[in-house]
Amino acid sequence: MIFEEVKYRYKYCLWIVLFGFILSNKISFAEENILQTRINSSNIGDTIRVKGGLYIGNLIVNKRLVLISDENAVIRGSGSESIITILADSCVLQGFQIEHSGRMLVNEDAGILIKSSFNKIINNELHDILFGIYLLHSQHNLIENNKIIGRRFLDVGQRGSGIHLWNSHWNTISQNEITDTRDGMYIQNANNTTITFNRVYKVRYGLHYMYADSNYFYGNSFTDNMAGAAIMYARNITFRKNIFLRNRSFSSFGVLIQDCHNSTADSNLIIDNRIGIFFEASTNNFFKHNLIMKNDAAIQIFQNSINNTFTENNFIDNLSPIQIIGKTTSSNWNLKNVGNYWDDYGGYDLDLNGTGDVGFKIQNVFDYLESNYPLTRLYLYSPAAQALSISASIFPVIEINKEFDNYPLMQPISTRSIAEYFNLIKSPKNNLSSLLIIFFSYIFFITIYIKVSRKNLFPTSSG
Amino acid sequence: MKIIFEIAKQEFVINTRNKWTLIFTIIFGILVLGISYSGLLAEGFSGIQNFSRTSASLLNLTLYIIPLIALVMGTLSFTSDKGSMELLFSQPISRKQILFGKLLGLFATIFFSTAVGFGSSAILIALETDFSGFAKYISFVFLILLLSIIFLILAAFVAIVSFRKLKAFGTVLFIWFFFELFYDILVIGGTVLLKGQTANTFVFISLFGNPVDLVRVGSLIVLDNPTIFGAAGAQLLRFFGGEFFSFVILIFTLSVWCLIPLFIASKKLAKQDI
Amino acid sequence: MIEVKNLTKQYGKFFAVKNISFTVNEGEVFALLGPNGSGKTTTIKSIVGLNIPTSGKILINGVDISSDSTEAKKYLSYLPQRVVFPENLTAREIIRFYGKMRNISKDVADRALEEATFNGFSDKHISKFSGGMIQKLGLAVVAMANTPILILDEPSVSLDPHGVIRLREFIKEKKSEGKTILFSSHMLSEVEQLADRVAILVNGKLIMLESIENIKKSFETNKTFEELYLSLVEEI
């Protein structure tokens, strides 16, 4: 394969040289060779410092090297296959701009293709690439602080992933920014990955996740994607302090959990998604201290999801609290007599122990109807829907299901520190000024109203 | 045209000077403002879409109140004292002019008295959100005003046909209950009973039978987006051929809801004894 | 000026007016006389274009009211039985409004208001008006129109004695101006004093149409007008 590549490169160079002669002696395309030549002529363990400028052509790093550009050198790929391929262990690639990869989805043409271990990919910016950083059978790599911008003009299905892990374990992905790719991070058969402080926006799935166990997510943000995170066929995943914001389309969700077991979600913000959390065939998962707010439906859960536990979560301002596909689930809505905060809960706490004295029935009749007959959701917030719910709560003739939180919290759990981290807190000064604006505009309009209504029907010009 | 305008002007002045209209204006204003204020600011989070249950409550409130007010105002105006009706109808003007003039005046009244709430909220929203939030709000108000026209015309129609004040009020109240509640319950029931494609067609077609539903669905789509209905929203858009076409169909149907009762009412009025 | 030909108005099976014909000539005062429910109001409303007749034809100054009501109504102004005005408008607003309906300028309307002498109430809301003042305003609206035909439906009903006198003066004055006047009444004295000709209606039928003099003459011997009327009404 390498032989083929060299042959191809040779042919390419010949053309370039010919053109160079014909056009001008000043434009030198010889740079293209320089970088690969420097790599080829360097010794194992050398550090190559690359000056700023444009370097054309794909690179193959086949020995342990440190490649650093303090001046953000541009490496422009040939437009076919991956731009930089790292074959040796313990390489460092830092400070480059990498652009113009191949466009073959089947060949998985990437900006950086890693087939070795213990490498560090730091502070690079990748754009005009199909896949961003591709890890193939590679362990213990560090991918940090890179910016990956996909090809926006392509259909989302025609793009590649931002960071793609396949059969790679013990990697760390941190502080990267990914946008305009198909999936932000695609992780398959990759255990013990640490994913922290990445920002993924405007992609299909922020995180797409298959057959990978014992991974740790912390401080990532997934915003404006078609879906936040899709976790499938996984065990022992830990999520902490991530945000899933504004992931909206017809069948979109903040977090999708399918066939996922024994995982923990703690202190995440799941806000303004079509469906906050989606569960299918997932068991023994544990949700604590999450803020689930302003989603069209907070939770959509299939009957086959068993023994998931929710405690000390805030459910605030969701249009529907829960949609159960099927009859009922065996979810635990409280743990050791501590439930969740539901803003719909209208009960009381006479013994002042912080939990309501009567249980909270999570689903009302209309929620039940719309989960089982999705078309009825068109009547969401219609007087008819409200009348149904009210009458069913006064005359509970039909037992819908047993989704009860017996220890609903009276006060929400504070999630302010996480919200502050993600810059979600509004400056408070707006409140007073808005109040004044409201007050004066109201008075203004009322005054106009009264003035106009008192005015003569026909203005008097002659007494 | 001039005559229509003069009648509208008189109708407008009569209604705006009415103390009940003033009370309605003040209360409606406070409610709308309160809702938009709490919806915009009370959450304490930024960068989040403004649609929420507060917007839903705003929608609900207006969907309850606006048709009711339009029906009551319309009925009162078209069954007003015989003496003044007779004097007006004996003037050398056509009955169509009177009908259009009164409707225009009534609409101006509703427009003007809801403007206190909608207008001051608009100022708030313009200051607190971006352009798209404001545009959404404006189109929402537009839909609500369209709904008020429909119910004014329905009230005029009922008042003309039933002629007696009490009968007209009874009918109008029934119309309100029917469109706000019974119709939807029937459709929800039908949806649960029917299956598959039949249920789809049933629901989507039945939307057209109720202007309140049309405006509710339209407003939710405008204020939020069709995703709020989940799978049903996707099916709805596919059924009507996309977002743009859905909106065109919505406006078209609402216009039909205006024009047909208006046409019948004007035909009826031409043959009615005053 | 007013031609009523075979006017019939039917409510279901009930005939409010059955096959009535009469003509009101230019410059005369014509009275429709009859007990309550005899069809006076129905007839007048049909003439004014408020009621749609079941059959028959009504011409106002030669114009058919059913085919061109807007044109026909230009020749007449009408005062309903009970005049009511919107309570929260002022007298000036009302008179100017009705002026606009007939293309009458503001100044003319204001002059009509002054002639009616409201003593400072011109710009007060109608809610502050007494019954007499409302009647005055009604007459002012009718007078302002300055149409060749005036039609008054039971104008003296529910008026105090001052009002009745004012009404009588009004009709006399308009007659002297050469207007054609049609009014209905169940009060014989009124009819006797004002009308040139009388049509007596009972149960929707026209039973007598004569000038006051003729009626008086033919029954001079033994009966007063009142006795005649009562006997006629009882006969039917």
XYZ file of C-alpha atoms in Angstrom, chain B residues 65-225:
161
model
C -60.449 34.274 25.929
C -60.194 35.698 22.444
C -62.967 33.588 20.886
C -65.172 34.218 23.901
C -64.649 37.965 23.799
C -65.168 38.053 20.051
C -68.368 36.048 20.376
C -69.750 38.183 23.191
C -68.828 41.477 21.550
C -70.189 40.381 18.208
C -73.452 39.162 19.671
C -73.935 42.294 21.748
C -73.305 44.500 18.774
C -75.579 42.652 16.396
C -78.436 42.292 18.851
C -78.171 45.797 20.233
C -81.240 47.884 20.966
C -83.904 47.657 18.322
C -84.410 51.388 18.236
C -80.880 52.201 17.209
C -80.718 49.242 14.807
C -83.869 50.391 13.048
C -82.638 53.929 12.717
C -79.324 52.730 11.298
C -80.894 50.286 8.845
C -83.336 52.922 7.572
C -80.455 55.082 6.421
C -79.740 55.108 2.691
C -76.943 52.575 3.013
C -76.828 48.895 2.131
C -76.985 46.139 4.699
C -73.648 44.806 3.520
C -72.082 48.126 4.418
C -73.567 47.890 7.901
C -72.354 44.313 8.361
C -68.839 45.022 7.153
C -68.682 48.301 9.016
C -69.739 46.774 12.300
C -67.372 43.813 11.893
C -64.515 46.125 11.055
C -65.272 48.272 14.081
C -65.515 45.247 16.347
C -62.255 43.884 15.025
C -60.616 47.251 15.575
C -61.872 47.147 19.154
C -60.418 43.708 19.789
C -57.207 44.662 18.060
C -56.940 47.802 20.117
C -57.804 46.320 23.472
C -55.528 43.300 23.034
C -52.825 45.670 21.819
C -52.250 46.766 25.402
C -51.158 43.265 26.413
C -49.698 42.148 23.111
C -48.034 45.485 22.468
C -46.288 45.906 25.771
C -45.248 42.242 25.607
C -43.904 42.909 22.125
C -41.720 45.693 23.492
C -40.456 43.362 26.184
C -39.808 40.548 23.730
C -38.134 42.865 21.233
C -35.766 44.004 23.948
C -35.086 40.616 25.462
C -34.886 38.276 22.502
C -33.443 38.334 19.041
C -35.203 39.096 15.803
C -36.463 35.580 15.206
C -38.105 35.485 18.632
C -39.860 38.720 17.811
C -40.953 37.507 14.388
C -42.383 34.372 15.962
C -44.312 36.466 18.437
C -45.698 38.712 15.717
C -46.920 35.788 13.652
C -48.503 34.321 16.774
C -50.410 37.567 17.400
C -51.397 37.595 13.750
C -52.907 34.109 14.062
C -54.759 35.055 17.226
C -56.228 38.132 15.567
C -57.292 36.026 12.620
C -59.076 33.763 15.096
C -60.853 36.764 16.601
C -62.130 37.746 13.147
C -63.519 34.259 12.607
C -65.390 34.301 15.883
C -66.685 37.831 15.313
C -68.128 36.675 12.031
C -69.582 33.567 13.663
C -71.188 35.772 16.317
C -72.618 38.087 13.665
C -73.931 35.073 11.819
C -75.590 33.636 14.928
C -77.003 37.007 15.967
C -78.467 37.612 12.532
C -80.002 34.163 12.299
C -81.369 33.907 15.818
C -82.197 37.612 16.079
C -83.262 37.384 19.715
C -80.566 38.338 22.182
C -81.046 35.466 24.603
C -81.171 32.837 21.913
C -78.116 34.329 20.274
C -76.175 34.231 23.537
C -77.171 30.641 24.178
C -76.055 29.603 20.714
C -72.834 31.514 20.974
C -71.951 29.918 24.301
C -72.629 26.526 22.815
C -70.368 27.356 19.873
C -67.628 28.354 22.268
C -67.884 25.136 24.291
C -68.131 23.091 21.151
C -64.996 24.458 19.521
C -62.986 24.708 22.731
C -63.841 21.361 24.224
C -66.344 18.928 22.750
C -64.922 18.862 19.262
C -61.435 18.024 20.478
C -62.627 15.359 22.864
C -64.548 13.743 20.027
C -61.492 13.811 17.804
C -59.213 12.439 20.523
C -61.727 9.667 21.070
C -61.833 8.958 17.353
C -58.042 8.856 17.165
C -57.858 6.294 19.926
C -60.535 4.132 18.312
C -59.337 4.287 14.718
C -56.205 2.618 13.438
C -53.234 3.402 11.246
C -53.673 5.516 8.179
C -57.384 6.031 8.844
C -56.569 7.626 12.195
C -53.987 9.849 10.490
C -56.376 11.070 7.873
C -59.138 11.476 10.432
C -57.056 13.657 12.719
C -55.554 15.819 10.021
C -58.838 16.378 8.242
C -60.665 17.072 11.479
C -58.173 19.834 12.271
C -59.826 21.854 9.523
C -63.209 21.578 11.190
C -62.138 23.677 14.122
C -60.519 27.089 13.734
C -59.344 26.968 17.353
C -57.382 23.803 16.622
C -55.972 25.292 13.461
C -54.727 28.329 15.312
C -53.472 26.257 18.254
C -51.478 23.889 16.050
C -50.344 26.782 13.870
C -49.233 28.828 16.864
C -47.351 25.944 18.430
C -45.564 25.432 15.122
C -44.859 29.146 14.860
C -43.841 29.680 18.480
C -41.820 26.535 18.834
C -41.531 24.336 15.812
